[in-house]
Amino acid sequence: DIISTVEFNYSGDLLATGDKGGRVVIFQREQENKIRPHSRGEYNVYSTFQSHEPEFDYLKSLEIEEKINKIRWLPQQNAAHFLLSTNDKTIKLWKISERDKRAEGYNLKDEDGRLRDPFRITALRVPILKPMDLMVEASPRRIFANAHTYHINSISVNSDHETYLSADDLRINLWHLEITDRSFNIVDIKPANMEELTEVITAAEFHPHQCNVFVYSSSKGTIRLCDMRSSALCDRHSKFFEEPEDPSSRSFFSEIISSISDVKFSHSGRYMMTRDYLSVKVWDLNMESRPVETHQVHEYLRSKLCSLYENDCIFDKFECCWNGSDSAVMTGSYNNFFRMFDRSTRRDVTLEASRESSKPRASLKPRKVCAGGKRKKDEISVDSLDFNKKILHTAWHPVDNIIAVAATNNLYIFQDKTN
C-alpha cells in the first residue's frame, strides 16, 4: 500500500493517489453543511480502482511492476472526470463518472436481464429511468502502450488539452489523447554507443500556458527548455539552466546530490522550481545562469552523505510543489518531516506528518533538527532521524491552503487553521 504519487485535480475537489499495488484511490472534498460547519476541508474516499496489473515482457525477460509512477488530471469538460495514470511502461486514460439512475421496463428482456421470447411480447413499453444509489464507475478509455524502452518517470498534460508528453530515462514522446497507436519522439538523448552515456532524463513538464514549451531535467543537475516550434526533434534546447558548481565544496557525492528529482512550473508560468537531494531552487525563465532562490531542505545531512550512500537513501527522489498563488513551496524530507518555504518573507518551517503529532483539528508544531553541539529541549538530533520514514510525494490544493502529504502508506491532509 505504499503511496507512489499524489495529485489534486484542477478544482481541488478531488485528490488522487496511486500506490505500489497499481491501485488508484480518489478522495472527494466534503461540501460544508450547517450540521457540520468544519467539514469543508475533509476528504473522503470517492472511488478506488485497479489501474495497472503486473506484466511480463517475454522478449526481454523483464517483470513490469504495477506501481503507479504518476497521475495527471485532465481539465474537466463535462460531468465526468478524466485522469492519466502510468506505470513503468503503459499509460492509461481513465474516465470516472457517476450513475444515480437506472433504466427499467425493457421490451426485449426481463428485469433480471434474461431475454424474453419475441412471440410473447404483445405490447410496447417505454423504458423509464428510476433513481438508484449513487455509483462511481472508473473505466479505461485509452491505453497508450509500447512506446517506451526505459521506465517512464513523468507525464504532463499540455495546455492545449489535446496532447501530453511522457518521458523515460532517455526519450520524451508526444501523444494525442485520442490516438493510442502512435506517438512522436520529441527528445532523444540516447547515444549511438551506450558506453558514452553520461546523463539521463529525470523529469519533464509542459509550460502551463504556452503549448509549445516544455522543460526536462537531467541527472547532471541541468534543465533544458525546448520550443517545439523550432524543430520536430527538440534535441537542441532553447534555454539551458545550470548553476555553476563551487569548486571548494566538490566531493565524491557532488554529482549524485546534484541530480534533479523533480521540476515544476509555477502557476504563472514565469518561474520553475527544481528539487535536488539537499535543496529546492527557484529559477526565473528569463535567467539561465543561476537560480533566483535556493532553499536548503536538510543541509544537516551533508555530513551524513557517506552513510546515506551506503543505505541507498542518497538516490531517493523527492518531489516538490507550489501553492496556488506561487508564494510558497513545499517538499519532503526524512523522519516524516516536510518543509515549507515562504518566498516573500524567506521564512521556512519544518513540520511532521505522523499519527502521534497529527491529532484531528490540532495545530502542527514546528520541528527543529540539531546538526551538532548542544541539543535544545525541543530539537531532534540528526543521529536519531529515521531514514526509512520519508516523504517523497506532496501536493498543494490549487486554490486553498490545503496540502496532501504521503508518508509511506499513510496519506495526511492538513489545512490552514481558520479562526
Short mmCIF file of C-alpha atoms in Angstrom, two decimals, residues 43 79 252 285 327 329 408 411:
data_model
loop_
_atom_site.label_atom_id
_atom_site.label_comp_id
_atom_site.label_asym_id
_atom_site.label_seq_id
_atom_site.Cartn_x
_atom_site.Cartn_y
_atom_site.Cartn_z
CA TYR A 43 -11.73 14.43 2.05
CA ALA A 79 -19.86 15.82 -15.67
CA PHE A 252 32.70 12.24 -4.26
CA LEU A 285 12.76 31.54 -17.02
CA SER A 327 4.06 32.50 -2.91
CA VAL A 329 6.78 25.98 -1.98
CA THR A 408 4.90 5.72 3.16
CA LEU A 411 -1.96 9.97 3.46
#
